[in-house]
XYZ file of C-alpha atoms in Angstrom:
737
model
C 46.733 0.623 -6.874
C 43.344 0.176 -5.213
C 43.998 3.220 -3.028
C 44.767 5.346 -6.088
C 41.533 4.246 -7.748
C 39.541 5.164 -4.629
C 41.219 8.577 -4.626
C 40.155 8.939 -8.246
C 36.551 8.159 -7.264
C 36.823 10.750 -4.516
C 38.054 13.332 -7.042
C 35.179 12.524 -9.414
C 32.652 12.860 -6.599
C 34.226 16.177 -5.701
C 33.873 17.310 -9.317
C 30.160 16.429 -9.417
C 29.435 17.938 -5.981
C 31.563 21.086 -6.313
C 28.482 23.302 -6.881
C 27.169 22.472 -3.395
C 30.421 22.097 -1.435
C 31.859 25.512 -2.178
C 28.780 27.639 -1.600
C 26.672 29.189 1.141
C 23.484 27.745 -0.323
C 21.863 24.351 0.010
C 21.405 21.518 -2.488
C 18.809 22.661 -5.018
C 15.858 20.304 -4.842
C 12.173 19.906 -5.553
C 11.111 19.936 -1.921
C 11.988 16.833 0.069
C 14.952 18.482 1.761
C 12.697 21.317 2.920
C 9.731 19.103 3.786
C 11.489 16.042 5.187
C 15.197 16.239 5.850
C 15.536 19.730 7.294
C 12.456 19.733 9.577
C 13.092 16.191 10.848
C 16.783 16.783 11.563
C 16.053 20.168 13.122
C 13.441 18.656 15.418
C 15.770 15.810 16.415
C 18.582 18.265 17.168
C 16.298 20.558 19.143
C 15.015 17.655 21.231
C 18.462 16.220 21.906
C 19.772 19.643 22.912
C 16.959 19.867 25.457
C 17.978 16.486 26.893
C 15.120 14.359 25.530
C 14.886 11.691 22.873
C 12.421 12.750 20.155
C 9.996 9.855 20.404
C 6.816 11.856 19.689
C 6.114 14.676 17.237
C 3.195 16.919 18.274
C 3.567 19.237 15.279
C 2.079 17.108 12.475
C -1.167 15.115 12.204
C -2.216 16.303 15.673
C 0.594 14.156 17.006
C 2.520 11.262 15.464
C 5.367 8.907 16.396
C 8.700 10.466 15.452
C 11.447 7.972 16.246
C 9.264 5.094 14.985
C 9.149 6.770 11.569
C 12.124 5.281 9.704
C 12.962 8.605 8.062
C 13.857 10.078 11.441
C 17.180 8.172 11.038
C 17.757 8.956 14.690
C 20.264 6.159 15.277
C 22.101 6.422 11.977
C 25.712 7.344 12.866
C 26.171 9.785 9.982
C 23.154 11.775 11.170
C 25.641 13.285 13.619
C 26.689 15.572 10.758
C 23.397 17.452 11.192
C 24.056 18.012 14.884
C 27.478 19.633 14.573
C 27.275 21.712 11.390
C 24.886 24.417 10.186
C 21.994 22.656 8.480
C 22.669 23.776 4.859
C 26.329 22.733 5.027
C 25.386 19.507 6.810
C 22.894 18.609 4.063
C 25.461 19.272 1.334
C 28.214 17.323 3.093
C 25.849 14.430 3.876
C 24.930 14.150 0.178
C 28.590 14.316 -0.901
C 29.785 11.660 1.575
C 27.081 9.198 0.585
C 27.564 9.727 -3.132
C 31.220 8.817 -2.579
C 30.309 5.830 -0.383
C 28.030 4.668 -3.221
C 31.002 4.527 -5.555
C 33.249 2.816 -3.005
C 30.615 0.193 -2.177
C 30.088 -0.739 -5.821
C 33.851 -0.808 -6.458
C 34.411 -3.262 -3.598
C 31.394 -5.358 -4.604
C 32.666 -5.802 -8.152
C 36.143 -6.556 -6.821
C 34.625 -9.401 -4.787
C 33.118 -10.720 -8.045
C 36.656 -10.946 -9.503
C 36.225 -8.083 -11.921
C 39.369 -6.282 -13.079
C 40.428 -2.978 -11.522
C 39.274 -1.039 -14.576
C 35.899 -2.851 -14.611
C 35.424 -2.091 -10.919
C 36.147 1.562 -11.597
C 33.702 1.598 -14.510
C 30.954 0.039 -12.379
C 31.552 2.483 -9.536
C 31.371 5.468 -11.906
C 28.226 4.213 -13.631
C 26.496 3.397 -10.347
C 27.282 6.595 -8.459
C 26.942 9.097 -11.307
C 24.069 7.586 -13.278
C 20.946 9.668 -13.817
C 19.169 7.370 -11.363
C 21.480 8.378 -8.516
C 22.064 12.017 -9.442
C 18.327 12.637 -9.843
C 17.905 11.737 -6.165
C 19.904 14.881 -5.419
C 17.497 17.061 -7.395
C 14.499 15.375 -5.803
C 15.963 16.020 -2.358
C 16.039 12.273 -1.702
C 19.381 12.255 0.063
C 17.932 9.700 2.500
C 17.562 7.346 -0.481
C 21.203 7.952 -1.402
C 22.324 7.152 2.133
C 20.485 3.819 1.854
C 21.933 3.029 -1.572
C 25.443 3.759 -0.279
C 25.289 0.602 1.859
C 23.714 -1.628 -0.797
C 27.035 -2.567 -2.415
C 28.561 -3.689 0.886
C 25.419 -5.589 1.907
C 25.434 -7.536 -1.382
C 29.215 -8.038 -1.107
C 29.065 -9.610 2.353
C 25.918 -11.592 1.482
C 27.629 -13.157 -1.509
C 30.881 -13.875 0.324
C 29.261 -15.335 3.442
C 26.930 -17.693 1.604
C 29.467 -18.669 -1.073
C 31.856 -19.765 1.639
C 29.034 -21.463 3.524
C 28.023 -23.344 0.351
C 31.613 -24.560 -0.116
C 32.125 -25.407 3.557
C 34.846 -22.755 3.997
C 32.976 -20.524 6.444
C 34.538 -21.083 9.815
C 36.615 -19.448 12.503
C 37.972 -15.989 11.759
C 36.355 -15.753 8.306
C 32.917 -16.593 9.691
C 33.182 -14.019 12.470
C 34.365 -11.273 10.156
C 31.901 -11.852 7.302
C 28.836 -12.434 9.485
C 29.558 -9.454 11.744
C 30.199 -7.213 8.731
C 27.006 -8.350 7.009
C 24.834 -7.742 10.066
C 26.477 -4.369 10.670
C 26.000 -3.111 7.089
C 22.381 -4.328 6.876
C 21.656 -2.602 10.184
C 23.299 0.637 9.042
C 21.275 0.575 5.834
C 18.072 0.097 7.823
C 19.055 2.910 10.207
C 19.816 5.247 7.281
C 16.140 6.027 6.983
C 14.437 4.599 3.910
C 12.943 1.142 4.378
C 12.087 0.836 0.684
C 15.765 0.951 -0.298
C 16.481 -1.627 2.401
C 13.660 -3.880 1.118
C 14.962 -3.711 -2.450
C 18.438 -4.660 -1.228
C 16.979 -7.560 0.740
C 15.195 -8.765 -2.417
C 18.479 -8.886 -4.350
C 20.231 -10.528 -1.381
C 17.455 -13.142 -1.283
C 17.972 -13.838 -5.000
C 21.706 -14.330 -4.429
C 21.054 -16.647 -1.480
C 18.508 -18.664 -3.466
C 20.905 -19.177 -6.389
C 23.753 -20.249 -4.111
C 21.426 -22.468 -2.078
C 20.229 -24.494 -5.073
C 23.755 -24.722 -6.462
C 25.209 -26.030 -3.187
C 25.801 -29.646 -2.294
C 23.020 -31.451 -0.448
C 24.989 -31.651 2.791
C 25.527 -27.843 2.775
C 21.865 -26.803 2.528
C 21.005 -27.146 6.218
C 24.109 -25.188 7.359
C 23.182 -22.439 4.883
C 19.636 -22.268 6.231
C 20.927 -22.175 9.802
C 23.326 -19.375 8.824
C 20.451 -17.443 7.237
C 18.343 -17.803 10.386
C 21.211 -16.775 12.655
C 22.037 -13.737 10.501
C 18.362 -12.704 10.410
C 18.154 -13.041 14.188
C 21.353 -11.042 14.628
C 19.982 -8.252 12.420
C 16.675 -8.146 14.309
C 18.465 -7.853 17.632
C 21.006 -5.283 16.418
C 18.331 -3.097 14.808
C 15.628 -3.671 17.443
C 15.820 -0.084 18.723
C 14.501 1.064 15.321
C 12.962 -2.099 13.930
C 10.502 -2.740 16.784
C 9.042 0.815 16.881
C 8.895 0.911 13.071
C 7.158 -2.474 12.982
C 4.541 -1.350 15.525
C 4.071 1.889 13.583
C 3.597 -0.149 10.389
C 0.829 -2.143 12.075
C -0.960 1.095 12.918
C -0.345 2.732 9.548
C -1.439 2.002 6.019
C 0.141 2.263 2.597
C -1.483 -0.515 0.610
C -4.351 -2.300 2.375
C -7.932 -2.051 1.101
C -10.260 -0.821 3.823
C -13.569 0.869 4.402
C -12.117 4.163 3.106
C -9.733 2.874 0.408
C -11.217 0.700 -2.332
C -9.079 -1.987 -4.003
C -8.955 0.178 -7.133
C -7.677 3.183 -5.168
C -5.122 1.047 -3.367
C -3.897 -0.389 -6.687
C -3.533 3.117 -8.140
C -1.530 4.235 -5.100
C 0.638 1.116 -5.099
C 1.416 1.428 -8.822
C 1.910 5.184 -8.943
C 5.209 6.008 -10.591
C 5.357 2.911 -12.766
C 8.141 3.104 -15.319
C 6.585 3.662 -18.799
C 7.925 1.610 -21.682
C 8.739 4.660 -23.765
C 11.044 5.896 -20.973
C 13.624 3.285 -22.041
C 14.523 5.460 -25.009
C 16.309 7.632 -22.440
C 18.915 4.871 -22.186
C 20.163 5.981 -25.607
C 19.062 9.621 -25.762
C 19.105 11.216 -22.282
C 16.164 13.521 -21.571
C 14.429 12.527 -24.792
C 11.146 13.909 -23.382
C 12.797 16.944 -21.839
C 13.942 17.804 -18.342
C 11.971 19.797 -15.724
C 15.207 21.316 -14.411
C 15.639 22.948 -17.811
C 11.919 23.686 -18.112
C 11.448 21.404 -21.114
C 9.743 18.264 -19.775
C 6.463 16.962 -21.171
C 4.920 17.006 -17.668
C 6.586 20.167 -16.438
C 4.105 20.633 -13.564
C 4.985 17.211 -12.116
C 8.787 17.027 -11.898
C 8.560 13.986 -9.623
C 7.178 11.998 -12.565
C 10.394 12.623 -14.486
C 12.661 12.096 -11.471
C 11.046 8.764 -10.585
C 10.303 7.238 -13.995
C 12.603 8.646 -16.680
C 16.061 8.944 -15.136
C 17.391 5.654 -16.544
C 20.450 6.908 -18.444
C 23.805 5.536 -17.259
C 26.020 6.289 -20.247
C 25.842 5.177 -23.863
C 29.027 3.070 -23.720
C 27.982 1.178 -20.544
C 24.545 0.609 -22.101
C 26.053 -0.888 -25.269
C 28.356 -3.051 -23.150
C 25.330 -4.236 -21.165
C 23.329 -5.208 -24.269
C 26.216 -7.051 -25.895
C 27.159 -8.606 -22.560
C 23.629 -9.964 -22.064
C 23.712 -11.487 -25.550
C 27.118 -13.021 -24.860
C 25.904 -14.522 -21.576
C 22.834 -16.018 -23.252
C 24.996 -17.564 -25.992
C 27.063 -19.215 -23.267
C 23.820 -20.398 -21.630
C 24.450 -18.252 -18.573
C 20.939 -16.949 -18.181
C 20.809 -15.916 -14.522
C 21.883 -12.262 -14.808
C 19.848 -11.500 -17.964
C 16.754 -13.213 -16.544
C 17.041 -11.418 -13.224
C 17.442 -8.098 -15.041
C 14.372 -8.855 -17.197
C 12.340 -9.702 -14.092
C 13.313 -6.435 -12.386
C 12.455 -4.484 -15.555
C 9.032 -6.133 -15.489
C 8.537 -5.113 -11.843
C 9.814 -1.561 -12.477
C 7.223 -1.109 -15.231
C 4.515 -1.819 -12.643
C 1.044 -1.112 -13.990
C 2.480 -0.909 -17.505
C 3.483 -4.588 -17.389
C 1.023 -7.258 -18.576
C -0.669 -9.239 -15.783
C 0.928 -7.027 -13.114
C -2.526 -6.551 -11.586
C -2.435 -10.249 -10.656
C 0.831 -10.073 -8.676
C 0.976 -6.490 -7.439
C -0.090 -7.422 -3.886
C 3.251 -9.182 -3.417
C 4.939 -5.795 -3.789
C 2.069 -3.453 -2.937
C 3.789 -2.376 0.264
C 6.613 -0.952 -1.907
C 5.060 2.116 -3.496
C 6.538 3.467 -6.749
C 7.449 0.335 -8.764
C 9.852 2.428 -10.863
C 12.279 2.269 -7.933
C 12.910 -1.352 -8.837
C 15.182 0.243 -11.433
C 17.709 0.317 -8.588
C 17.994 -3.459 -8.937
C 17.885 -3.242 -12.733
C 20.857 -0.884 -12.700
C 22.867 -3.073 -10.309
C 22.306 -6.105 -12.557
C 23.126 -4.040 -15.656
C 26.427 -3.089 -14.008
C 27.221 -6.745 -13.296
C 26.629 -7.566 -16.983
C 28.406 -4.454 -18.252
C 31.580 -5.066 -16.235
C 31.569 -8.750 -17.191
C 31.643 -7.882 -20.904
C 34.160 -5.073 -20.294
C 36.619 -7.658 -19.026
C 35.818 -10.022 -21.899
C 36.257 -7.313 -24.506
C 39.243 -5.447 -23.083
C 41.127 -8.282 -21.412
C 44.182 -7.937 -23.637
C 43.852 -4.237 -24.370
C 46.316 -1.642 -23.166
C 45.799 0.390 -20.021
C 45.663 3.510 -22.189
C 42.654 2.175 -24.101
C 40.847 1.350 -20.882
C 41.684 4.733 -19.372
C 40.466 6.518 -22.506
C 37.113 4.725 -22.359
C 36.761 5.478 -18.637
C 37.415 9.166 -19.318
C 34.784 9.161 -22.087
C 32.215 7.481 -19.801
C 32.956 9.903 -16.955
C 32.786 12.904 -19.276
C 29.514 11.693 -20.786
C 27.881 11.335 -17.363
C 29.262 14.664 -16.136
C 28.166 16.619 -19.210
C 24.634 15.218 -19.113
C 24.239 14.789 -15.340
C 25.814 17.905 -13.819
C 22.483 19.744 -14.051
C 21.146 17.561 -11.235
C 23.500 19.064 -8.645
C 23.281 22.776 -7.993
C 23.055 25.155 -5.074
C 20.230 27.525 -4.239
C 19.593 30.136 -1.526
C 17.296 28.774 1.170
C 16.289 31.920 3.047
C 13.193 32.583 0.941
C 11.912 29.063 1.565
C 12.882 28.475 5.181
C 12.506 31.960 6.693
C 9.734 32.895 9.096
C 6.925 34.332 6.997
C 4.272 36.898 7.834
C 1.750 34.054 8.018
C 3.725 32.236 10.717
C 4.250 35.455 12.671
C 0.554 36.274 12.706
C -0.471 32.740 13.570
C 2.079 32.504 16.387
C 0.812 35.746 17.882
C -2.757 34.542 17.588
C -2.070 31.184 19.257
C -0.200 32.873 22.124
C -3.218 34.921 23.119
C -4.535 34.161 26.654
C -6.896 31.215 26.774
C -10.594 32.167 26.917
C -11.125 29.870 29.895
C -11.485 31.303 33.357
C -8.788 30.206 35.758
C -6.405 28.760 33.178
C -2.935 30.143 33.793
C -1.297 29.227 30.471
C -2.041 29.793 26.808
C -4.253 27.376 24.929
C -2.404 24.875 22.699
C -4.665 25.334 19.690
C -3.730 24.011 16.265
C -3.431 25.178 12.690
C -4.471 23.372 9.533
C -2.692 24.000 6.240
C -4.492 22.767 3.146
C -2.837 20.238 0.853
C -1.765 22.890 -1.679
C 0.284 24.650 0.985
C 3.995 23.911 0.462
C 6.152 22.663 3.307
C 3.553 21.581 5.876
C 6.347 20.388 8.161
C 7.677 23.911 8.450
C 5.390 24.165 11.484
C 7.962 22.052 13.340
C 10.453 24.935 13.258
C 8.082 27.333 15.007
C 6.356 24.894 17.385
C 2.996 25.294 15.677
C 0.840 22.224 16.089
C -0.512 21.266 12.687
C -3.386 18.874 11.998
C -1.895 18.275 8.554
C 1.676 17.358 7.672
C 3.931 15.866 5.037
C 4.780 12.228 5.700
C 4.643 9.077 3.592
C 3.434 6.918 6.490
C 0.308 7.931 8.425
C -1.804 6.190 11.022
C -4.759 4.166 9.726
C -6.954 5.918 12.258
C -5.977 9.345 10.906
C -6.787 8.452 7.301
C -9.969 6.684 8.314
C -11.029 9.639 10.462
C -10.440 12.184 7.700
C -12.131 10.001 5.080
C -15.221 9.739 7.273
C -15.087 13.389 8.287
C -14.164 15.136 5.022
C -14.538 12.449 2.337
C -12.063 10.029 0.769
C -11.220 12.583 -1.946
C -9.397 14.548 0.788
C -6.834 11.766 1.239
C -3.412 11.976 -0.411
C -0.288 9.851 -0.181
C 1.546 12.372 2.016
C -1.230 14.330 3.751
C -4.894 15.328 3.768
C -7.137 18.190 2.717
C -10.310 19.757 4.028
C -13.798 20.574 2.731
C -15.918 21.354 5.779
C -14.132 22.622 8.921
C -17.450 23.163 10.719
C -18.101 19.463 11.235
C -17.907 18.194 14.794
C -15.352 15.598 13.744
C -12.991 18.344 12.566
C -13.842 20.651 15.463
C -12.284 18.151 17.868
C -8.848 18.905 16.399
C -9.021 22.313 18.158
C -8.060 24.249 15.044
C -7.962 28.011 15.451
C -6.357 29.002 12.143
C -6.849 27.612 8.654
C -4.100 28.463 6.150
C -5.519 28.074 2.661
C -4.647 28.397 -0.985
C -8.065 27.318 -2.261
C -11.605 28.461 -1.518
C -13.881 26.768 1.000
C -17.585 27.123 0.286
C -18.980 25.831 3.582
C -17.150 28.005 6.083
C -17.932 31.408 7.578
C -14.782 31.968 9.647
C -13.398 35.530 9.493
C -10.714 35.891 6.838
C -7.320 37.554 7.067
C -5.455 37.884 3.777
C -1.680 37.962 4.028
C -0.474 37.985 0.429
C 1.493 35.363 -1.519
C -1.789 33.780 -2.527
C -2.455 32.718 1.054
C -5.265 33.561 3.405
C -5.941 32.733 7.025
C -9.381 31.867 8.338
C -9.641 32.330 12.089
C -12.026 30.384 14.280
C -13.481 32.788 16.818
C -14.691 29.956 19.082
C -12.282 27.017 18.837
C -12.835 23.790 20.707
C -10.612 23.694 23.784
C -8.276 20.682 23.513
C -8.230 19.508 27.151
C -11.546 18.720 28.820
C -13.227 16.823 31.617
C -16.244 14.697 30.632
C -18.781 12.884 32.754
C -20.524 10.942 29.963
C -19.007 8.174 27.871
C -20.925 6.448 25.099
C -19.879 3.002 23.896
C -20.307 2.424 20.146
C -20.426 -0.828 18.171
C -18.044 0.322 15.431
C -16.313 3.408 14.106
C -18.876 3.986 11.369
C -21.575 4.382 14.008
C -19.242 6.599 16.011
C -18.539 8.976 13.118
C -22.186 9.001 12.100
C -23.152 10.232 15.551
C -20.148 12.555 15.754
C -21.157 14.369 12.558
C -24.871 14.516 13.372
C -26.288 17.964 14.321
C -27.714 16.481 17.523
C -24.285 15.668 18.930
C -22.672 18.165 21.313
C -18.887 17.558 21.425
C -18.665 19.442 24.704
C -20.959 17.106 26.661
C -20.041 13.564 25.674
C -17.143 11.550 24.384
C -17.432 8.258 22.525
C -15.359 5.125 22.212
C -15.555 1.863 20.318
C -15.468 -1.367 22.270
C -11.960 -2.753 21.660
C -13.393 -6.225 21.031
C -15.473 -4.914 18.129
C -13.569 -1.875 16.991
C -11.108 -1.064 14.256
C -7.371 -1.200 14.577
C -6.928 -1.703 18.326
C -4.103 -3.963 19.411
C -4.387 -3.586 23.160
C -7.308 -4.114 25.526
C -7.253 -2.490 28.926
C -9.200 -4.040 31.783
C -10.093 -0.676 33.309
C -11.514 0.432 29.984
C -13.380 -2.828 29.382
C -15.162 -2.356 32.698
C -16.564 0.925 31.446
C -17.879 -0.681 28.291
C -20.459 -2.936 29.914
C -23.255 -0.479 29.146
C -23.996 1.707 26.159
C -23.661 4.907 28.180
C -21.576 5.326 31.298
C -22.223 8.409 33.412
C -20.267 9.796 36.347
C -21.728 12.282 38.855
C -21.126 15.728 37.413
C -18.679 17.773 39.477
C -17.041 21.139 39.042
C -13.621 20.164 37.716
C -11.430 22.947 36.360
C -8.214 22.773 34.396
C -6.041 25.532 35.866
C -2.653 24.803 34.315
C -1.292 23.166 31.199
C 2.441 22.638 30.724
C 4.131 20.853 27.853
C 7.553 20.129 29.279
C 8.643 18.552 25.991
C 7.094 16.784 23.035
C 6.290 13.623 24.955
C 5.599 14.952 28.448
C 2.488 16.937 29.418
C 1.394 18.125 32.863
C -2.143 19.111 33.833
C -3.328 20.672 37.068
C -6.959 19.918 37.868
C -8.911 21.648 40.650
C -12.105 20.297 42.205
C -14.164 21.077 45.311
C -14.622 17.435 46.231
C -13.480 14.005 45.135
C -14.435 13.502 41.479
C -14.239 10.909 38.706
C -14.232 11.941 35.057
C -12.770 11.249 31.623
C -9.766 13.409 30.773
C -9.919 14.124 27.020
C -6.838 15.396 25.141
C -7.063 16.492 21.520
C -3.971 14.558 20.444
C -3.521 11.413 18.392
C -4.028 8.095 20.165
C -1.063 5.744 19.851
C 0.197 2.910 22.082
C 2.895 4.142 24.433
C 1.091 6.935 26.274
C 0.800 6.514 30.035
C -0.885 8.725 32.610
C 0.542 9.119 36.109
C -1.181 10.740 39.063
C 0.381 12.406 42.081
C -0.195 9.354 44.246
C 1.842 7.165 41.871
C -1.021 5.428 40.070
C -0.494 4.662 36.375
C -3.381 4.589 33.923
C -3.443 3.645 30.245
C -5.292 5.947 27.835
C -7.788 4.719 25.251
C -8.868 6.021 21.854
C -11.761 8.488 22.167
C -13.962 9.833 19.376
C -12.132 7.712 16.820
C -8.701 9.329 16.996
C -7.945 11.157 20.245
C -6.545 10.416 23.693
C -8.650 9.929 26.781
C -8.187 8.332 30.189
C -10.528 7.613 33.072
C -9.560 9.623 36.150
C -11.044 7.894 39.170
C -11.463 9.564 42.588
C -9.350 12.649 41.966
C -8.619 14.255 45.333
C -9.468 17.897 46.049
C -8.479 20.669 45.961
C -5.703 20.189 43.371
C -4.365 17.196 41.525
C -1.487 17.025 39.083
C -1.649 14.568 36.200
C 1.320 13.663 33.998
C 0.936 12.319 30.462
C 4.143 10.646 29.282
C 4.878 8.977 25.963
C 7.157 6.060 26.774
C 6.571 3.260 24.238
C 7.518 -0.165 25.474
C 8.657 -1.216 21.999
C 11.347 1.473 22.036
C 12.559 0.667 25.552
C 12.683 -3.057 24.797
C 14.358 -2.484 21.427
C 16.979 -0.158 22.934
C 18.021 -2.773 25.470
C 18.201 -5.564 22.894
C 20.135 -3.434 20.387
C 22.654 -2.244 22.969
C 23.577 -5.796 23.957
C 23.564 -7.084 20.355
C 25.729 -4.256 19.008
C 28.281 -4.681 21.799
C 28.491 -8.386 20.998
C 28.786 -7.866 17.216
C 31.344 -5.059 17.470
C 33.469 -6.953 19.975
C 33.540 -10.016 17.692
C 34.349 -7.861 14.684
C 37.154 -6.141 16.595
C 38.639 -9.480 17.640
C 38.449 -10.743 14.053
C 40.176 -7.627 12.704
C 42.896 -7.812 15.337
C 43.604 -11.428 14.492
C 43.531 -10.747 10.763
C 45.967 -7.833 10.829
C 48.096 -8.836 13.806
C 51.777 -9.423 12.912
C 52.704 -13.059 12.864
C 54.951 -13.926 15.786
C 58.146 -15.822 15.260
C 59.958 -18.108 17.664
C 63.297 -19.895 17.675
C 61.438 -23.077 18.650
C 59.890 -23.375 15.153
């Protein structure tokens, strides 16, 4: 019977996803597939095909960690789909599989809560085909869907493991199976790529644990706490290959902390953006009451994300009525836990629209878009809805239940099918005239005598330019990008250079490209949709509302310096950097790590140089004669000098822990942050006439995490395999018994 119901869920998923499965197009979306999923998966595939792990991404933000970004989903098993199928078909199939897994996960979760078969089917249908889930398809948030698809199993195994622990029944085979399954599903959800979905699931799991903990007998509390600690440790070890790099990246990035460039008010506005408005709840009864941007009728038609994040609450009129009456029934029986939890999550989803939220928002400030707490609201609504379904229809015929399920499914399909459609992608993803012209321009011979390779100059696309990450397809190094998590140093640098009004949640903009601080990015081409008043670069119009401004004398990105100035703090550094008296070609600057902003590592060799305000090396004729970028995280320079020389090697690329510099004689040096954002290393006693220098990005956190995860996963999988073999092994018989 259960198998037939799962086949029915598969058929329903097929019905909803038919427009994208039987087409040559790609899932129609408002941009995240084109700006996130496609470029990231393409870059990962390209790197893996070349035999390298994509740890570093040189094509956005003048360099940024790639694998450390959770949305890379590099170690998520189902990402393999993108490596073996054409990208459009892979995207469509990935969305379909995870929409189905959503339904299966909720079905099994409700089954573990002793709901009837029909109630489990109702919950699975409501969960997987609600507006909340289907709207993620239109938004292009298929990474969200992949995270939600594991939520049901995570909650299932959390509840089972701790219920049995609370009753003293968790031992032997059951303990091995449940604990291994829980760690595995939590790890897979974390690997799937969206930490916010994982955090929300952990919040609900924590609520379940807390309830079971306080309900348990006194002698069971310590075993439950020990189990929680052991499970947390097992997760950290199993996920270390992703968790450690992501954690280090989080320390270097910012989403919610007040700072010298983000005021508390600005941070609060960012943290509470996409709060669920109270009038949006009318959509529970009348779907799309305020219109729908897909149909061109929404009240904020120019901002479809506002609708997709804050108004897609409909999950069927019958399930909604069952939820309301079920909550009332639970309260009458003095079973307040589910209704109270649902009310709390509604309060959090409303965000800035909730009274006194400004007093508690810092607890959840790291989770942008409070409206996404509706995920937890919907899960709790489904628990209540299915509870009352069983109360109401316990003695009803199967035909009555089937009829209601058909009505619910038809309701959701009729109102929700608009969210899933196919569209041609060639006009969006093809190589445009702008990219052709820029590529030709950047491939021109370098204007430096003796250099035997082209100059790796950069582009900058303004914030109005769609699909900043498209540069990744054509190996164009972009100072801008589209990413939800950016380094603190990048945001700070741009705020000081161009003003805090140029900062956005997924990128930056520009006002004055002539400033020294911007010059250091080595930008040769600006791609603009808006006008810049303070720039005199020659203009090349290319149509489509775009224009290219070309810098006739760009700053060369690799240099040798003989003067280093030590600054007290970054404000002083930027003040000098933007002053007319400063010549970026003669001196580099650095902040003392003991006094500076955002540095986690001190290097003895660098500290030695910081004893005085200005450190000067004897000026020598040092010439860069070759530049080779073997791959994203490996660069080779060839320096020529007439006699032994010491200098600072400056590279116009983002500073981040994990870069190491190796010389021909086997010496390893650690770079430091120069001029507030860039890489530099002290090259001491470079031998004439030629010396090769290798810059390699090899973060210790990744190497350590990979080793820990490999051992942990082998241990967990072997235990799970043993448990499954014992569980399903045929019982032996013997004449002796």
